[in-house]
Short mmCIF file of C-alpha atoms in Angstrom, two decimals:
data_model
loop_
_atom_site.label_atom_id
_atom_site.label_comp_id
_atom_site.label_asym_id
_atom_site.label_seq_id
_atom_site.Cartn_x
_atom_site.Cartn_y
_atom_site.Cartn_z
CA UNK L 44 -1.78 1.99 -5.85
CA UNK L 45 -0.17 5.54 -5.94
CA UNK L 46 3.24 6.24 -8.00
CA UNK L 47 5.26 7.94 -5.01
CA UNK L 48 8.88 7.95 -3.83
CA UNK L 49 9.05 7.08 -0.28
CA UNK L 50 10.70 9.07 2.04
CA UNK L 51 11.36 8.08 5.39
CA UNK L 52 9.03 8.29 8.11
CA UNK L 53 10.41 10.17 11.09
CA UNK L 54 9.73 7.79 13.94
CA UNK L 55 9.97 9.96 16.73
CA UNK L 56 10.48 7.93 19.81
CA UNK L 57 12.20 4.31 20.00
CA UNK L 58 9.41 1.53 19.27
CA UNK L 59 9.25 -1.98 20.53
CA UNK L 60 8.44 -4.30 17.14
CA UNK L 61 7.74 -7.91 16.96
CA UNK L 62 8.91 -9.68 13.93
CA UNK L 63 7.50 -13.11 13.44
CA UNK L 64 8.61 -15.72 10.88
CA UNK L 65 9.11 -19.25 9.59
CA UNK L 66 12.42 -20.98 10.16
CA UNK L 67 13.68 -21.08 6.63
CA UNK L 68 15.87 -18.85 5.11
CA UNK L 69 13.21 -17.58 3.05
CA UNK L 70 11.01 -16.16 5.32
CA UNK L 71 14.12 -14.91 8.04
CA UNK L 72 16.51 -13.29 5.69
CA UNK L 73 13.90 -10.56 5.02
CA UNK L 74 13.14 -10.23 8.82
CA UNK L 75 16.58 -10.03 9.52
CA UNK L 76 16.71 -7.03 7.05
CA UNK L 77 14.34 -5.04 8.41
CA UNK L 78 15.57 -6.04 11.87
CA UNK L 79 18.69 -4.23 10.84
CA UNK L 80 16.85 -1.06 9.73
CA UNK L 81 14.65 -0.83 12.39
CA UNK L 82 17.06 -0.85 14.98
CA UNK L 83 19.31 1.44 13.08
CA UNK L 84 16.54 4.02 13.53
CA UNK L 85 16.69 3.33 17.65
CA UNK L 86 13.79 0.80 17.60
CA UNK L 87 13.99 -2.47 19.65
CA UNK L 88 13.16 -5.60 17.83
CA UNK L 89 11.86 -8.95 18.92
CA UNK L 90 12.45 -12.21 16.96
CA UNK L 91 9.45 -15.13 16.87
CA UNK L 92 9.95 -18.19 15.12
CA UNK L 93 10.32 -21.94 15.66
CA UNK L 94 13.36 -23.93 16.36
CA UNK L 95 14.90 -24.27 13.54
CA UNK L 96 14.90 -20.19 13.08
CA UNK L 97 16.63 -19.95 16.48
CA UNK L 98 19.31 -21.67 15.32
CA UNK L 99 19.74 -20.24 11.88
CA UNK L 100 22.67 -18.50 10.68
CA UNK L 101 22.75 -14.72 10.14
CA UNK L 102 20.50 -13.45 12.38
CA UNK L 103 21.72 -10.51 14.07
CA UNK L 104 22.92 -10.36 17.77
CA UNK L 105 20.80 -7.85 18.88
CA UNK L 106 17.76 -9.92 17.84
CA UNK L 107 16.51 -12.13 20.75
CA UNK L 108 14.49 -14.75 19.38
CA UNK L 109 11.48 -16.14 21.25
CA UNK L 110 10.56 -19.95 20.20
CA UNK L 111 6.92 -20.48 19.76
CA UNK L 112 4.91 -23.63 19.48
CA UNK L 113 3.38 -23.99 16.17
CA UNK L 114 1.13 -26.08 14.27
CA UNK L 115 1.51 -27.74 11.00
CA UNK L 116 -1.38 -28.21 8.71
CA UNK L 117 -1.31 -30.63 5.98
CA UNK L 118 -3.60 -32.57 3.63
CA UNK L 119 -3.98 -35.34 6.31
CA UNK L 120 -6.89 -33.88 8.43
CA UNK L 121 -6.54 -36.18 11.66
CA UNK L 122 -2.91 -33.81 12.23
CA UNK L 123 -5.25 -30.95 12.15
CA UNK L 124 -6.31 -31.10 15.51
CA UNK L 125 -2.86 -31.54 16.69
CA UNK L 126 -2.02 -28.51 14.99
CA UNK L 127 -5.06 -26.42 15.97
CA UNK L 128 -3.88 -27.20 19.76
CA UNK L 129 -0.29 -26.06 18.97
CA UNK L 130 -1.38 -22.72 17.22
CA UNK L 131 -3.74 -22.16 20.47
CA UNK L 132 -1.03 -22.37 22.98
CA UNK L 133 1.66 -20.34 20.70
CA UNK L 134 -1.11 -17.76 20.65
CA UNK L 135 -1.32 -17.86 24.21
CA UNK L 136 2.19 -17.76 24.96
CA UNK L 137 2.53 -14.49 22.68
CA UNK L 138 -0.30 -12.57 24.31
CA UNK L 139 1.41 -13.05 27.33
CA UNK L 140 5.23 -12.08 25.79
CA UNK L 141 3.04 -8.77 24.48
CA UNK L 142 2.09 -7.72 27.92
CA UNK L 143 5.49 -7.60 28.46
CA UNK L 144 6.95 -5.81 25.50
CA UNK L 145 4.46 -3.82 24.33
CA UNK L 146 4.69 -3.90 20.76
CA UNK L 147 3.84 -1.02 18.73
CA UNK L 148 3.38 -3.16 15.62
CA UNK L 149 3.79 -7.02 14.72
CA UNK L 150 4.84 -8.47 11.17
CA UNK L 151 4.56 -11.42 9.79
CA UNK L 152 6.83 -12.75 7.34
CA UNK L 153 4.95 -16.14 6.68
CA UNK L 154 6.07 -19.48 7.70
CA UNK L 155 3.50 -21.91 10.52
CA UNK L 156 5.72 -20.13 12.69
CA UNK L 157 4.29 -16.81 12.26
CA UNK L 158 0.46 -17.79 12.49
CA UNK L 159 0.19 -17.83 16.67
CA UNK L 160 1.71 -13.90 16.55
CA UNK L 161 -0.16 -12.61 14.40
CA UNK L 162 -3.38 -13.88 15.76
CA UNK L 163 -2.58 -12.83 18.80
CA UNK L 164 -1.46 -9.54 17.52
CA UNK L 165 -4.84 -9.28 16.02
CA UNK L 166 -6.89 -10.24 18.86
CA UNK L 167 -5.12 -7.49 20.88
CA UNK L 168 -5.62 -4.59 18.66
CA UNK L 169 -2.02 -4.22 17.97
CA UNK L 170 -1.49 -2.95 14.24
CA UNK L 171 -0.07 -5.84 12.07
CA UNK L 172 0.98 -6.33 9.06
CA UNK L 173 2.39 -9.44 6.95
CA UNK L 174 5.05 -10.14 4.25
CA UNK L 175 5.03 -12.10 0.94
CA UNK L 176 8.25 -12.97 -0.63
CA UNK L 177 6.72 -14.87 -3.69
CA UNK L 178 4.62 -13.85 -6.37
CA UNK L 179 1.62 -16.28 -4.63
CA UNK L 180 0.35 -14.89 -1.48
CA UNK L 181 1.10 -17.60 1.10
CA UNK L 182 -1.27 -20.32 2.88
CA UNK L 183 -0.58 -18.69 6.17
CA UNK L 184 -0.58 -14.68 4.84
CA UNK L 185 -3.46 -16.06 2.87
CA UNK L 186 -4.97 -16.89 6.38
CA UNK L 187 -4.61 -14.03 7.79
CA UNK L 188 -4.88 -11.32 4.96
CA UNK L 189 -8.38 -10.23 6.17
CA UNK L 190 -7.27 -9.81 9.72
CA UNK L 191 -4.07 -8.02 9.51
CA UNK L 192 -4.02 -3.59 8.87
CA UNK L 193 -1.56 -4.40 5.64
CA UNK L 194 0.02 -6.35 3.32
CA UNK L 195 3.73 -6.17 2.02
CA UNK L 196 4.09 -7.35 -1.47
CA UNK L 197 7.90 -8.43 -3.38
CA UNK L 198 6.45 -8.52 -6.82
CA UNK L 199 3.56 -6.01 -8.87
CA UNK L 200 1.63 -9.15 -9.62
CA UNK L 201 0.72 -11.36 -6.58
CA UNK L 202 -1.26 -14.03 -7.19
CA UNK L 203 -4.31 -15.35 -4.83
CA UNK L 204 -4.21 -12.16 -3.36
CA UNK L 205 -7.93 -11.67 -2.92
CA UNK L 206 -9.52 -8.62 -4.99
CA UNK L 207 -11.42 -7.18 -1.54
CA UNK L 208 -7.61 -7.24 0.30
CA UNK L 209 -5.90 -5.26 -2.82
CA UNK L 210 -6.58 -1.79 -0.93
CA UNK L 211 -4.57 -2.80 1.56
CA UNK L 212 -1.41 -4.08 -0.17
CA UNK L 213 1.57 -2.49 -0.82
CA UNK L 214 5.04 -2.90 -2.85
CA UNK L 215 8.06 -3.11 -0.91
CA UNK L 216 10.00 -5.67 -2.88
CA UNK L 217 11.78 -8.45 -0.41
CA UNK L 218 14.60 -7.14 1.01
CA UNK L 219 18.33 -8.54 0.82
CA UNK L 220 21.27 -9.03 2.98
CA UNK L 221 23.27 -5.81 3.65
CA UNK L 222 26.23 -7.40 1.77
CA UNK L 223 24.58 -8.04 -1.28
CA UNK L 224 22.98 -4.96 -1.78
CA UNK L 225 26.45 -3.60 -1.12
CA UNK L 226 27.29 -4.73 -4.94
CA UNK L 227 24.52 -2.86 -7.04
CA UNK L 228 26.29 -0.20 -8.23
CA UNK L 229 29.62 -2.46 -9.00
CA UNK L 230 29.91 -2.89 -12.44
CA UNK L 231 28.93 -6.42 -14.37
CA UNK L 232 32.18 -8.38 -14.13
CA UNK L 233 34.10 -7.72 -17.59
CA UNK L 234 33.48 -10.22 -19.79
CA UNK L 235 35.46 -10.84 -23.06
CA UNK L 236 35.44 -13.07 -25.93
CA UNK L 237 38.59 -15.71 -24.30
CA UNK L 238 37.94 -14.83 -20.80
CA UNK L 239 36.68 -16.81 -18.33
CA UNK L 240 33.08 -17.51 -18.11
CA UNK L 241 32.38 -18.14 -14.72
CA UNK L 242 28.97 -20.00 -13.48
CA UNK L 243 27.75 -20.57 -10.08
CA UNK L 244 25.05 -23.20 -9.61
CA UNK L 245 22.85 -23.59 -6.77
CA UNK L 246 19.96 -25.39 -5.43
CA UNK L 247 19.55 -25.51 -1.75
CA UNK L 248 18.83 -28.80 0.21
CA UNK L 249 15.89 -29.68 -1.80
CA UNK L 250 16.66 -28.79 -5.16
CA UNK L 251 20.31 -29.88 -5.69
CA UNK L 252 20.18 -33.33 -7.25
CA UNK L 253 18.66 -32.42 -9.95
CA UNK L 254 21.42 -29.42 -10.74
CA UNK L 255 23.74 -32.02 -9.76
CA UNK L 256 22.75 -34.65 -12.25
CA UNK L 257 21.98 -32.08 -15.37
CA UNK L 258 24.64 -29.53 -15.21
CA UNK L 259 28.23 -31.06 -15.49
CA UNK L 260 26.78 -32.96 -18.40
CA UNK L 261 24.73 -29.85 -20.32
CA UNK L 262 27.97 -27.53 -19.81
CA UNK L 263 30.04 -30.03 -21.63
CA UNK L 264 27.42 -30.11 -24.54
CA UNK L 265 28.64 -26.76 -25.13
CA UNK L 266 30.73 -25.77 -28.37
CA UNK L 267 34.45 -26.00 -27.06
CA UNK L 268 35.94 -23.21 -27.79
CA UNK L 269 32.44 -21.73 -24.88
CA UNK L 270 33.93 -24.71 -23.01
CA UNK L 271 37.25 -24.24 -22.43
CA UNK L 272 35.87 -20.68 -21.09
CA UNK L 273 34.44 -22.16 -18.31
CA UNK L 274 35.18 -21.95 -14.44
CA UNK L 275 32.11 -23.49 -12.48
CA UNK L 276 31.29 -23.26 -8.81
CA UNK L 277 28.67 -25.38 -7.85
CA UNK L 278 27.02 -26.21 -4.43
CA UNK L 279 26.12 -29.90 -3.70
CA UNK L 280 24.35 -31.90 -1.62
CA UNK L 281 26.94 -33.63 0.72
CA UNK L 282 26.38 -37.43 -0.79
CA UNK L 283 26.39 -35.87 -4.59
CA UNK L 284 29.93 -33.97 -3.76
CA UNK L 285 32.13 -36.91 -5.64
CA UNK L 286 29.94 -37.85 -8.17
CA UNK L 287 29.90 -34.37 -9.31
CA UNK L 288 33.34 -33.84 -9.37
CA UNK L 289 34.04 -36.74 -11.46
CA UNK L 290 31.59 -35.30 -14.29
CA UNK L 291 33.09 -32.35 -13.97
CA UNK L 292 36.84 -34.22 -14.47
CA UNK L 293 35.30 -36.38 -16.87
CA UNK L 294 34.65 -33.33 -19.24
CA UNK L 295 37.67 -31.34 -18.35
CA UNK L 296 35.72 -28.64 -16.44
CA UNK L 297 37.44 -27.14 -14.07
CA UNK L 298 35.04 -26.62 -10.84
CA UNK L 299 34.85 -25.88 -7.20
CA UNK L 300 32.32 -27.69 -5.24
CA UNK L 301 30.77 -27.50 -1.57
CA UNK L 302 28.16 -27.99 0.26
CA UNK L 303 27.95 -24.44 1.92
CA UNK L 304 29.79 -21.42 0.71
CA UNK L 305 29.67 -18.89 4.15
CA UNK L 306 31.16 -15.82 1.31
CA UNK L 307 28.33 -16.48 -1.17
CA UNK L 308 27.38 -12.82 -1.52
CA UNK L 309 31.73 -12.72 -3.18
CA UNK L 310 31.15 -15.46 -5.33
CA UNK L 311 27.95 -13.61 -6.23
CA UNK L 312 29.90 -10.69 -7.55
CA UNK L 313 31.86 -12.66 -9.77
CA UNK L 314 29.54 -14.69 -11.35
CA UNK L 315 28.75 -14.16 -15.00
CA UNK L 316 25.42 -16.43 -15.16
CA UNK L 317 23.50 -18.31 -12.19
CA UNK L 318 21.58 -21.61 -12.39
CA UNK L 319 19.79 -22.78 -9.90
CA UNK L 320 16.04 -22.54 -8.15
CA UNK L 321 13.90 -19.65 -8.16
CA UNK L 322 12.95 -19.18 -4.53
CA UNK L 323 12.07 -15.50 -3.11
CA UNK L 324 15.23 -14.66 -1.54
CA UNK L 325 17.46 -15.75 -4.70
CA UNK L 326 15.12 -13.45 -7.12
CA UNK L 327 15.90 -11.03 -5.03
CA UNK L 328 19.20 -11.20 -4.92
CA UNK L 329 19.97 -11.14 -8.64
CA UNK L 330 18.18 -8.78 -8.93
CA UNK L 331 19.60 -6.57 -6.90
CA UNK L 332 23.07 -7.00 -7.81
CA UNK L 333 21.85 -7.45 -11.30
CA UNK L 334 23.53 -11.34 -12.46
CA UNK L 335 21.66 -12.95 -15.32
CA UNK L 336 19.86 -16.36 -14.51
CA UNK L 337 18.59 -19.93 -15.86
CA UNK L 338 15.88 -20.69 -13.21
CA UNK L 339 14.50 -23.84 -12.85
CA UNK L 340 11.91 -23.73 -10.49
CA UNK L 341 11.50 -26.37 -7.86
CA UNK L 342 8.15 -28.27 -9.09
CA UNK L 343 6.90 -29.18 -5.54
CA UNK L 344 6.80 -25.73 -4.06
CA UNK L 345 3.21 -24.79 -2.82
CA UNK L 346 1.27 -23.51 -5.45
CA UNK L 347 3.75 -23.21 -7.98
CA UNK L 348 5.08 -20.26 -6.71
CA UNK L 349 8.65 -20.50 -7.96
CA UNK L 350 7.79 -20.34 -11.49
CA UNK L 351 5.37 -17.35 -10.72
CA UNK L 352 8.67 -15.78 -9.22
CA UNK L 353 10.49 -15.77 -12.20
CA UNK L 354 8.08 -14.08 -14.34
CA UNK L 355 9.08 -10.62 -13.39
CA UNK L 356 12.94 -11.34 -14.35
CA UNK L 357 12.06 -13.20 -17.44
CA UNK L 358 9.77 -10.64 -18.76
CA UNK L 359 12.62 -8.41 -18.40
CA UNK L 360 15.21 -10.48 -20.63
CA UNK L 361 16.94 -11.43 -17.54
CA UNK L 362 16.67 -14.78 -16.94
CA UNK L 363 15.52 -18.09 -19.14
CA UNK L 364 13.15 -20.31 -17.04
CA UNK L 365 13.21 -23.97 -17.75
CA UNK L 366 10.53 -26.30 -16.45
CA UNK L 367 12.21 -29.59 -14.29
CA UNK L 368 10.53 -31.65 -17.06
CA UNK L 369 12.26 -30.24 -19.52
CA UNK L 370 15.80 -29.19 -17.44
CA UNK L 371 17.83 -31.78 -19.79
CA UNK L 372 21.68 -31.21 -20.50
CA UNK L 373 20.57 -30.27 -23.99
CA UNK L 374 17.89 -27.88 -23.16
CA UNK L 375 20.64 -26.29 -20.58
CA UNK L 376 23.39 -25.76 -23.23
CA UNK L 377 20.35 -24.39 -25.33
CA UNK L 378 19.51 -21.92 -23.38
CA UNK L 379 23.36 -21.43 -21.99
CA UNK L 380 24.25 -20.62 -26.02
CA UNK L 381 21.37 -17.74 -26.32
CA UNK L 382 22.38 -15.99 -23.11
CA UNK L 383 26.16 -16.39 -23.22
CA UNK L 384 26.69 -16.20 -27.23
CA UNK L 385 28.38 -13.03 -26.94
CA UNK L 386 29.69 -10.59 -24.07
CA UNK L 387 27.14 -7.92 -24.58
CA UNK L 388 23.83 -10.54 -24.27
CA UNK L 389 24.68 -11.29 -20.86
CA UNK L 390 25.64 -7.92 -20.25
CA UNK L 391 22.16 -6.87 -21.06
CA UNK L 392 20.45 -10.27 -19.48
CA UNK L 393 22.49 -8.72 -16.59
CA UNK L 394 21.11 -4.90 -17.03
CA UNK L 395 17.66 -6.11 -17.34
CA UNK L 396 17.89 -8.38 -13.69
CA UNK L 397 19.06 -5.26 -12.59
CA UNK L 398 16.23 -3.13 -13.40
CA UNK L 399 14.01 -5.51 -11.40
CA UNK L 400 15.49 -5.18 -8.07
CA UNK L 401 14.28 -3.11 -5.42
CA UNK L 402 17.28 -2.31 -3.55
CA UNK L 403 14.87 0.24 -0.81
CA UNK L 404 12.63 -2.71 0.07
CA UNK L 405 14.26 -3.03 3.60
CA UNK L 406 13.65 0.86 3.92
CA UNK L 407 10.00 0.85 2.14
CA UNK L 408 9.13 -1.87 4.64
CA UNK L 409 10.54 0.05 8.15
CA UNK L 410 8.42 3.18 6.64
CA UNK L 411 5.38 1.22 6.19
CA UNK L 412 5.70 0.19 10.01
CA UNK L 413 6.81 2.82 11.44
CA UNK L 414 3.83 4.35 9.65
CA UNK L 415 1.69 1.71 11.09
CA UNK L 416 2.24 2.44 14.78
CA UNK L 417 1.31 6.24 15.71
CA UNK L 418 1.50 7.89 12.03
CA UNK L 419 -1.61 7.47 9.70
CA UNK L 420 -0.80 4.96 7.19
CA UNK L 421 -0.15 7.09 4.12
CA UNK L 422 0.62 5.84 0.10
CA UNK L 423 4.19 7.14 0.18
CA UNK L 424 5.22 2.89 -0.01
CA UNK L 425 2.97 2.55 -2.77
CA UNK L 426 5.72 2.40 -5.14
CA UNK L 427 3.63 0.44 -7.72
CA UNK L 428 1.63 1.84 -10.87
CA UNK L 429 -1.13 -0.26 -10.01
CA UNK L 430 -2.15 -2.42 -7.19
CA UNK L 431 -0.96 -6.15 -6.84
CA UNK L 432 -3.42 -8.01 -8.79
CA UNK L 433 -4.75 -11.52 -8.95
CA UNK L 434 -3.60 -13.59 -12.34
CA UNK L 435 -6.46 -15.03 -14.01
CA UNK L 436 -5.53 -18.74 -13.00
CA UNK L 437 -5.63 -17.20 -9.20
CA UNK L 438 -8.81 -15.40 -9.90
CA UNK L 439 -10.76 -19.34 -10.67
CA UNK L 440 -8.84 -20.42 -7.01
CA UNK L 441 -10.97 -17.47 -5.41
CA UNK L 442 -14.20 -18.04 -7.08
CA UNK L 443 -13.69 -21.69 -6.34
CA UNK L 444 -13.04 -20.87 -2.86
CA UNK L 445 -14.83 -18.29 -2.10
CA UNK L 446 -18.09 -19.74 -0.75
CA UNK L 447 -16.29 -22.06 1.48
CA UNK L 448 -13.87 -19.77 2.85
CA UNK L 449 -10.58 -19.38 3.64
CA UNK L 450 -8.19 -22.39 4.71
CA UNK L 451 -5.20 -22.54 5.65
CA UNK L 452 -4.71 -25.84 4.83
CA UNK L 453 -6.01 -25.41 0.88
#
């Protein structure tokens, strides 16, 4: 992979683009990102995705979505032909949506969701291309790596990323929301020795018990006079709200808690340190506004791929990772004590988040398509030193898989 800065492609005339994702937050921020660039350089952008990604909030109101049937594909293998049946008639149903609009490119940004468009994309010769948010290529992008022109990577190292598909990968990074990348070049919020230390905890609908149940308790293990520094804002799971908030009172914490916060991307400027889970879209976002981290990686995410995420930032001294296993209120004031044990270690925790974002990833991506659809696909998005590259634990998946192909259900 070539060391190049990327400069814009000129696009010439107006494109038609298909963007096709799973209806999580993970996989549509991103695609609502380069939705936003792509039709700020006069291209018109489609939306497919399932139900749940019609309804999501945030997408932009230029972007008509188009819900597609598609199949789920477990470990139980009597669903599979349920699922094989739902991926066939998505398929169909998006051949016959291209007729109409005419795509000059397709991209997939992972997800069920986003198998039936690309397939069809592939079986009609349109150029495609597909997205990876984690550090572990996808089940789905895995799928479909051999069949699409390109692949966008978020991190250097991608694991399970085949060693025959490396040629055609390229780093982008995953891009943010517009009003988070708006606070990159603000300053770390100024931290003193007696001023407030200010936390924000997180853990989305899956992983919030567990922050619920440690934290309160592991910030109170603290040495007081770190203690009565503290001003916490933590979001809950609706049935955990109270309990919280009595351990919170119980310690003499002083902490605002909700299930939702709609101005997160505020609260995100004035945070001093962030605990919570390490899925794609919250790597990138502390990393590009630069906020040091405790991650704790949610355990059951396919293939492990929120610990791989947090390699990058931890590396770079900006974040601690901490196993569930071991995410105990001890271990968290631990860990709390060697990033916040003076002003200038989270300052630097911070600088070094920093220096792993990739604020241009919504701009590297737009180039790579609009490069994709009329302009030879060139290097200039290779940001990288060298090509995304397999870890060794992903190499023994490949050679374990490799005589029995590909599945999507592995």
């Amino acid at each position: 992979m070539n060391s190049q800065s990327t400069q814009h492609v000129p696009s010439g005339a107006s494109r038609h683009v298909v963007l096709a994702a799973g209806g999580t937050g993970g996989h549509l921020i991103p695609a609502f990102a380069l939705a936003e660039e792509l039709y700020a350089r006069g291209h018109h952008v489609a939306l497919i995705t399932d139900e749940r990604g019609g309804k999501i909030p945030g997408k932009p109101d230029f972007l008509t979505a188009h819900v597609l049937p598609a199949g789920r594909f477990g470990k139980n293998p009597l669903r599979w032909l349920s699922g094989v049946r739902a991926v066939i008639e998505g398929r169909n149903m998006a051949l016959r949506l291209f007729e109409s609009f005419e795509p000059s490119a397709v991209i997939g940004f992972g997800g069920y969701p986003a198998l039936p468009a690309l397939l069809a994309a592939t079986s009609a010769d349109i150029p495609s291309l597909v997205h990876e948010q984690n550090a572990v290529l996808g089940r789905v992008n895995r799928f479909l790596a051999g069949r699409v022109d390109a692949i966008a990577t978020s991190y250097l190292e991608v694991a399970r990323l085949k060693q025959k598909h490396v040629e055609k990968a390229h780093l982008v990074g995953n891009p943010v929301r517009e009003e988070v990348l708006a606070l990159r070049n603000e300053d770390f919020p100024a931290l003193t020795e007696e001023g407030l230390l200010r936390v924000l905890v997180t853990g989305g609908s899956q992983g919030a018990r567990v922050l619920s149940e440690v934290v309160p308790d592991g910030l109170a293990m603290l040495p007081p006079a770190l203690c009565q520094r503290l001003q916490i804002t933590q979001q809950c799971r609706a049935e955990d709200v109270d309990a919280v908030r009595d351990r919170y009172a119980n310690h003499d914490i002083p902490a605002e808690l909700g299930t939702y916060f709609e101005d997160m991307h505020e609260r995100l400027a004035d945070t001093h340190l962030f605990i919570g889970r390490a899925g794609a879209s919250t790597i990138a976002e502390l990393t590009a506004v630069g906020r040091p981290a405790i991650l704790v990686p949610l355990p059951i995410a396919t293939d492990d791929h929120q610990a791989a995420n947090t390699s990058e930032i931890v590396k770079a001294g900006g974040a601690r990772m901490i196993r569930q296993d071991s995410f105990t209120p001890k271990e968290l004031a631990k860990q709390i004590q060697a990033l916040a044990k003076n002003p200038a270690s989270l300052s630097n925790a911070a600088h070094g988040a920093w220096n792993c974002g990739r604020p241009k990833a919504a701009k590297d991506l737009a180039d790579l398509v609009e490069s994709m659809s009329g302009i030879d696909l060139m290097d200039v998005i290779r940001v990288g030193e060298t090509a995304p590259k397999a870890t060794a634990a992903a190499t023994k998946a490949q050679t374990a898989t490799r005589d029995a192909g590909e599945d999507i259900s592995a």
